[in-house]
Short mmCIF file of C-alpha atoms and ligand atoms in Angstrom, two decimals:
data_model
loop_
_atom_site.label_atom_id
_atom_site.label_comp_id
_atom_site.label_asym_id
_atom_site.label_seq_id
_atom_site.Cartn_x
_atom_site.Cartn_y
_atom_site.Cartn_z
CA UNK A 1 78.79 109.38 141.53
CA UNK A 2 81.68 108.42 139.99
CA UNK A 3 84.48 110.48 138.63
CA UNK A 4 84.54 111.07 134.96
CA UNK A 5 88.13 110.13 133.99
CA UNK A 6 87.03 109.65 130.55
CA UNK A 7 89.82 111.99 128.82
CA UNK A 8 92.22 110.24 130.43
CA UNK A 9 91.05 106.62 129.15
CA UNK A 10 89.44 107.01 125.91
CA UNK A 11 91.82 107.59 123.63
CA UNK A 12 89.67 108.93 120.86
CA UNK A 13 89.25 112.02 122.85
CA UNK A 14 93.38 112.66 123.58
CA UNK A 15 94.74 115.74 122.37
CA UNK A 16 97.49 116.92 120.14
CA UNK A 17 99.53 119.64 120.68
CA UNK A 18 98.04 123.61 119.05
CA UNK A 19 100.42 122.49 115.68
CA UNK A 20 98.78 119.35 115.67
CA UNK A 21 101.86 116.90 117.20
CA UNK A 22 102.07 114.21 119.58
CA UNK A 23 103.33 114.29 122.73
CA UNK A 24 103.82 111.74 125.15
CA UNK A 25 103.07 112.54 128.62
CA UNK A 26 105.93 111.33 131.07
CA UNK A 27 104.98 108.24 133.39
CA UNK A 28 103.92 108.98 136.93
CA UNK A 29 104.92 106.01 139.17
CA UNK A 30 108.60 105.76 139.43
CA UNK A 31 109.72 103.78 142.28
CA UNK A 32 112.37 101.16 142.33
CA UNK A 33 113.02 98.09 144.21
CA UNK A 34 116.04 98.01 146.37
CA UNK A 35 116.99 96.22 149.97
CA UNK A 36 115.95 98.23 152.69
CA UNK A 37 113.80 100.92 150.45
CA UNK A 38 109.93 100.56 150.30
CA UNK A 39 109.90 98.05 147.83
CA UNK A 40 111.81 95.55 148.54
CA UNK A 41 112.73 91.95 146.53
CA UNK A 42 110.20 89.16 147.67
CA UNK A 43 108.76 86.09 145.78
CA UNK A 44 105.55 86.54 144.71
CA UNK A 45 104.95 90.20 146.16
CA UNK A 46 104.89 92.15 142.91
CA UNK A 47 102.57 91.66 139.73
CA UNK A 48 103.23 92.45 136.18
CA UNK A 49 99.92 94.04 134.30
CA UNK A 50 100.77 94.25 130.38
CA UNK A 51 99.08 93.96 127.34
CA UNK A 52 100.90 91.92 124.46
CA UNK A 53 100.26 94.64 121.70
CA UNK A 54 101.96 97.22 123.93
CA UNK A 55 105.43 97.70 122.90
CA UNK A 56 106.67 99.22 125.75
CA UNK A 57 104.90 96.70 127.64
CA UNK A 58 106.57 94.21 125.81
CA UNK A 59 109.67 95.11 126.86
CA UNK A 60 109.26 94.35 130.64
CA UNK A 61 108.15 90.84 129.18
CA UNK A 62 110.93 89.65 127.53
CA UNK A 63 113.51 90.64 130.51
CA UNK A 64 110.86 88.85 132.61
CA UNK A 65 111.80 85.34 130.87
CA UNK A 66 115.18 86.31 129.89
CA UNK A 67 116.27 87.11 133.58
CA UNK A 68 113.62 83.75 134.83
CA UNK A 69 111.45 85.75 136.71
CA UNK A 70 108.47 84.01 135.79
CA UNK A 71 107.69 82.48 138.77
CA UNK A 72 108.62 85.36 141.02
CA UNK A 73 106.57 87.67 138.83
CA UNK A 74 103.17 86.34 137.34
CA UNK A 75 101.89 88.71 134.94
CA UNK A 76 98.13 89.69 133.68
CA UNK A 77 97.71 90.16 130.06
CA UNK A 78 94.77 92.72 128.66
CA UNK A 79 92.75 92.19 126.04
CA UNK A 80 93.77 94.45 123.07
CA UNK A 81 90.57 96.37 122.18
CA UNK A 82 91.20 99.73 124.16
CA UNK A 83 87.57 101.22 124.58
CA UNK A 84 86.00 104.29 126.19
CA UNK A 85 87.34 103.00 129.49
CA UNK A 86 90.52 102.38 128.28
CA UNK A 87 92.43 98.97 128.43
CA UNK A 88 89.88 95.88 129.60
CA UNK A 89 90.21 92.56 131.33
CA UNK A 90 88.91 89.68 129.87
CA UNK A 91 86.13 89.82 132.91
CA UNK A 92 84.47 92.32 130.30
CA UNK A 93 86.29 91.58 126.80
CA UNK A 94 87.18 88.24 126.62
CA UNK A 95 89.36 88.35 123.61
CA UNK A 96 91.90 85.14 123.22
CA UNK A 97 94.98 85.21 125.17
CA UNK A 98 93.88 87.74 127.54
CA UNK A 99 93.45 87.65 131.43
CA UNK A 100 91.04 88.37 134.13
CA UNK A 101 92.51 90.60 136.86
CA UNK A 102 93.51 87.98 139.26
CA UNK A 103 94.15 90.38 142.60
CA UNK A 104 91.06 92.92 142.44
CA UNK A 105 88.71 91.70 139.78
CA UNK A 106 89.23 95.01 138.30
CA UNK A 107 87.93 95.13 134.90
CA UNK A 108 89.74 97.74 133.52
CA UNK A 109 93.61 99.17 133.91
CA UNK A 110 92.05 102.17 135.30
CA UNK A 111 90.67 100.69 138.04
CA UNK A 112 94.27 100.15 139.22
CA UNK A 113 95.43 103.46 138.88
CA UNK A 114 92.86 105.15 140.75
CA UNK A 115 93.41 102.02 143.64
CA UNK A 116 97.01 103.29 144.02
CA UNK A 117 95.69 106.67 143.91
CA UNK A 118 92.22 108.12 143.43
CA UNK A 119 93.48 111.68 142.40
CA UNK A 120 95.77 109.92 139.66
CA UNK A 121 95.09 112.78 136.60
CA UNK A 122 97.56 111.22 133.93
CA UNK A 123 96.85 108.06 131.42
CA UNK A 124 95.92 104.62 132.31
CA UNK A 125 99.02 103.26 130.67
CA UNK A 126 100.38 99.34 130.15
CA UNK A 127 102.35 98.43 131.88
CA UNK A 128 102.31 98.44 135.56
CA UNK A 129 104.45 97.06 137.85
CA UNK A 130 101.83 96.25 141.31
CA UNK A 131 102.81 95.35 144.59
CA UNK A 132 100.59 93.40 146.74
CA UNK A 133 101.44 94.64 150.26
CA UNK A 134 101.08 97.97 149.82
CA UNK A 135 98.49 97.58 147.05
CA UNK A 136 99.95 100.28 144.76
CA UNK A 137 102.01 100.70 142.08
CA UNK A 138 105.55 100.69 141.77
CA UNK A 139 106.54 102.05 138.63
CA UNK A 140 104.79 102.59 135.35
CA UNK A 141 107.17 103.06 133.23
CA UNK A 142 109.01 100.20 130.97
CA UNK A 143 112.82 101.58 130.68
CA UNK A 144 112.78 101.92 134.39
CA UNK A 145 110.80 98.39 134.69
CA UNK A 146 113.86 96.52 132.53
CA UNK A 147 116.25 97.83 134.96
CA UNK A 148 114.42 96.69 137.76
CA UNK A 149 113.96 93.57 136.64
CA UNK A 150 117.68 93.51 135.03
CA UNK A 151 119.14 93.54 138.70
CA UNK A 152 117.07 94.05 141.93
CA UNK A 153 115.89 89.84 141.83
CA UNK A 154 119.24 88.43 141.41
CA UNK A 155 119.26 86.92 144.97
CA UNK A 156 116.05 85.33 143.97
CA UNK A 157 117.32 84.23 140.48
CA UNK A 158 119.58 81.46 139.62
CA UNK A 159 123.34 81.93 139.45
CA UNK A 160 123.02 81.95 135.74
CA UNK A 161 120.10 84.11 135.34
CA UNK A 162 121.76 86.65 138.19
CA UNK A 163 124.68 86.77 136.02
CA UNK A 164 122.80 88.23 132.54
CA UNK A 165 123.29 92.03 132.85
CA UNK A 166 121.57 94.12 130.39
CA UNK A 167 122.69 97.12 131.44
CA UNK A 168 126.41 96.72 132.11
CA UNK A 169 128.77 98.96 133.74
CA UNK A 170 131.39 99.20 130.99
CA UNK A 171 128.32 99.71 127.93
CA UNK A 172 126.53 102.01 130.00
CA UNK A 173 127.78 106.05 128.28
CA UNK A 174 127.32 103.26 124.75
CA UNK A 175 123.50 102.45 125.50
CA UNK A 176 122.44 105.63 126.80
CA UNK A 177 123.68 107.21 123.27
CA UNK A 178 121.92 104.79 121.48
CA UNK A 179 119.00 105.10 123.58
CA UNK A 180 118.92 109.07 123.13
CA UNK A 181 118.01 109.39 119.33
CA UNK A 182 116.80 105.62 119.50
CA UNK A 183 113.61 106.53 121.80
CA UNK A 184 112.76 110.10 120.14
CA UNK A 185 112.71 109.17 116.49
CA UNK A 186 111.86 105.32 116.43
CA UNK A 187 110.48 104.17 119.33
CA UNK A 188 108.17 107.84 119.80
CA UNK A 189 108.95 108.54 116.38
CA UNK A 190 106.00 105.37 114.76
CA UNK A 191 103.88 107.08 117.45
CA UNK A 192 104.69 111.02 116.48
CA UNK A 193 103.73 109.64 112.68
CA UNK A 194 100.63 108.04 113.25
CA UNK A 195 99.00 110.31 115.76
CA UNK A 196 99.88 113.83 114.02
CA UNK A 197 96.93 115.50 113.51
CA UNK A 198 98.85 117.96 110.63
CA UNK A 199 100.59 117.24 107.85
CA UNK A 200 103.22 118.98 108.37
CA UNK A 201 103.75 117.33 112.00
CA UNK A 202 103.22 114.60 110.64
CA UNK A 203 105.96 114.96 107.66
CA UNK A 204 108.34 116.12 110.04
CA UNK A 205 108.02 112.70 112.21
CA UNK A 206 108.13 110.51 109.04
CA UNK A 207 111.09 111.88 108.05
CA UNK A 208 112.42 111.57 111.27
CA UNK A 209 111.72 108.13 111.51
CA UNK A 210 113.36 107.13 108.35
CA UNK A 211 116.59 109.04 108.81
CA UNK A 212 117.05 107.75 112.04
CA UNK A 213 116.04 104.03 109.99
CA UNK A 214 118.90 104.52 107.43
CA UNK A 215 121.34 105.74 110.56
CA UNK A 216 120.35 102.30 112.50
CA UNK A 217 120.68 100.01 108.99
CA UNK A 218 124.30 101.31 109.13
CA UNK A 219 125.25 100.36 112.63
CA UNK A 220 123.78 96.99 112.76
CA UNK A 221 125.72 96.19 109.02
CA UNK A 222 127.69 93.00 109.94
CA UNK A 223 126.28 92.88 113.92
CA UNK A 224 124.23 90.49 115.66
CA UNK A 225 123.71 93.63 118.19
CA UNK A 226 124.23 97.11 118.61
CA UNK A 227 126.45 97.79 121.62
CA UNK A 228 129.84 95.35 122.58
CA UNK A 229 128.84 91.74 120.82
CA UNK A 230 125.68 91.24 123.51
CA UNK A 231 122.60 91.57 124.41
CA UNK A 232 121.81 94.73 125.94
CA UNK A 233 118.22 96.39 126.89
CA UNK A 234 119.03 99.09 123.65
CA UNK A 235 118.66 95.93 121.36
CA UNK A 236 115.55 94.77 123.61
CA UNK A 237 114.34 98.61 123.67
CA UNK A 238 114.36 98.90 119.81
CA UNK A 239 113.02 95.29 118.77
CA UNK A 240 109.65 95.63 119.87
CA UNK A 241 109.36 98.86 117.74
CA UNK A 242 110.81 97.13 114.81
CA UNK A 243 108.97 93.66 115.03
CA UNK A 244 105.48 96.03 114.88
CA UNK A 245 107.12 97.87 112.24
CA UNK A 246 105.55 95.94 108.62
CA UNK A 247 102.73 94.73 110.18
CA UNK A 248 101.24 98.22 111.76
CA UNK A 249 103.42 101.26 111.31
CA UNK A 250 103.84 101.10 108.00
CA UNK A 251 100.17 101.56 107.19
CA UNK A 252 98.31 102.46 110.33
CA UNK A 253 100.67 105.11 111.17
CA UNK A 254 101.91 106.20 107.77
CA UNK A 255 105.65 105.09 108.12
CA UNK A 256 105.90 104.01 104.62
CA UNK A 257 108.52 104.99 102.95
CA UNK A 258 110.27 101.17 102.73
CA UNK A 259 109.67 98.31 104.77
CA UNK A 260 111.93 96.54 107.07
CA UNK A 261 111.87 93.14 104.86
CA UNK A 262 112.25 95.45 101.62
CA UNK A 263 114.43 98.40 102.87
CA UNK A 264 116.47 97.13 105.69
CA UNK A 265 118.90 94.00 105.34
CA UNK A 266 120.71 94.26 108.10
CA UNK A 267 118.43 95.50 110.83
CA UNK A 268 116.20 92.79 109.21
CA UNK A 269 118.34 89.91 109.98
CA UNK A 270 119.00 91.19 113.51
CA UNK A 271 115.46 91.40 114.08
CA UNK A 272 114.89 87.81 112.62
CA UNK A 273 117.82 86.11 114.76
CA UNK A 274 116.15 87.74 117.75
CA UNK A 275 112.67 86.29 116.86
CA UNK A 276 113.92 83.27 115.74
CA UNK A 277 116.67 81.67 118.04
CA UNK A 278 115.52 83.50 121.34
CA UNK A 279 112.26 82.66 122.63
CA UNK A 280 111.81 84.94 125.18
CA UNK A 281 111.53 87.66 121.61
CA UNK A 282 108.97 85.14 119.97
CA UNK A 283 107.47 83.94 123.23
CA UNK A 284 106.50 87.61 124.16
CA UNK A 285 105.09 88.71 120.84
CA UNK A 286 101.33 87.96 119.42
CA UNK A 287 100.53 89.42 116.59
CA UNK A 288 96.86 88.66 116.73
CA UNK A 289 97.14 91.38 120.19
CA UNK A 290 99.76 93.68 118.17
CA UNK A 291 97.17 94.11 115.22
CA UNK A 292 93.88 93.70 116.84
CA UNK A 293 95.15 96.64 119.51
CA UNK A 294 96.36 99.59 116.99
CA UNK A 295 93.49 99.07 113.96
CA UNK A 296 90.38 98.36 116.37
CA UNK A 297 91.78 100.83 118.89
CA UNK A 298 92.26 103.70 117.12
CA UNK A 299 88.88 105.04 115.28
CA UNK A 300 90.20 108.39 114.32
CA UNK A 301 92.88 106.89 112.28
CA UNK A 302 91.01 103.98 111.22
CA UNK A 303 86.99 104.21 111.60
CA UNK A 304 86.17 100.98 110.09
CA UNK A 305 88.12 99.57 112.41
CA UNK A 306 88.95 96.77 109.38
CA UNK A 307 92.48 94.86 111.15
CA UNK A 308 94.69 93.75 108.09
CA UNK A 309 95.24 90.46 106.89
CA UNK A 310 99.07 91.22 106.31
CA UNK A 311 101.96 91.24 105.72
CA UNK A 312 102.38 87.37 105.50
CA UNK A 313 103.73 86.38 107.33
CA UNK A 314 103.94 88.44 110.05
CA UNK A 315 108.25 87.48 110.20
CA UNK A 316 109.60 86.23 107.25
CA UNK A 317 112.01 82.61 108.65
CA UNK A 318 115.73 83.21 108.57
N1 LIG B 401 106.27 105.80 128.88
C1 LIG B 401 105.45 104.57 129.23
C2 LIG B 401 104.48 104.59 128.12
C3 LIG B 401 103.60 103.28 128.19
C4 LIG B 401 102.39 103.44 127.34
O1 LIG B 401 101.76 104.56 126.26
N2 LIG B 401 101.70 102.45 126.74
C5 LIG B 401 100.32 102.41 125.99
C6 LIG B 401 100.17 101.22 125.26
S1 LIG B 401 101.41 101.23 123.79
C7 LIG B 401 99.04 102.75 126.86
O2 LIG B 401 98.83 101.82 127.57
N3 LIG B 401 97.92 103.45 126.35
C8 LIG B 401 96.72 104.20 127.27
C9 LIG B 401 96.36 105.41 126.58
O3 LIG B 401 97.53 105.80 126.73
O4 LIG B 401 95.57 105.41 127.58
C10 LIG B 401 106.13 103.02 129.44
O5 LIG B 401 107.27 103.21 128.33
O6 LIG B 401 105.68 102.29 130.13
#
């Protein structure tokens, strides 16, 4: 009989900490692609599994496009309706714009994890960077997958794309410093607010989200990018959360002190400029997948699974 992994796959069985706060587990597969290593850069060897709904996965989609890796690293998109078995492929849930697994005909993302490691005991998350040669997961941590995409395939892309660097040496310290507070307070802060199961844990998390947004508003005032006057991974990492804020986090995760469009003009302008002026951002964003995922999949937060129709529009014009 197949092993029961429902406590790992079913988000409704996910436990919070004893004080009701949500703590995200660390990712388990943490390899890099490098010359002479187990995983070397090759055309067609790697495959990216993502959900359009997931902010972490969307970071990888954006960098894949920016770096011109579409031909080298094909992508498959899961259905946004995450149920008892976790993320399904289109073979079992044919949601528009989702794919079947072209490599193994897996029905769920969990099948890939258990193929890579039958004893895997973590959550079955996206994104996954998959190696077709060793039939395993190279890396399932988005912050590392974007660093891999940033440099590992530079010999295989055009000189113009190779030149693009989203974590350049001279800006590393500043980017690291931003990531250090943006990740816990904003990227993961909205989840800590939404997944909290006590009033106290929610109250603490939501205040931290908005304190961080106030700080960010000052940093972005009069600027097009967070650091160094150029697009860096700090922008990409933050943007995927901000674009979901008004459509999802304000309502579903109760982050409702202010909206981005109503309360943060500098953050709003920065977000809209990237969306409307850079196709890597817009084409990686699918609001149908985003809204359906959160409102449909988190039944403990939204038992009716009704997906709201607003806000209208999802993104305001520039
Ligand atoms: N640290 C991971 C987090 C990825 C993650 O939590 N993805 C969520 C979707 S937004 C997921 O797949 N969750 C499935 C689950 O927990 O069952 C990363 O940044 O890559």
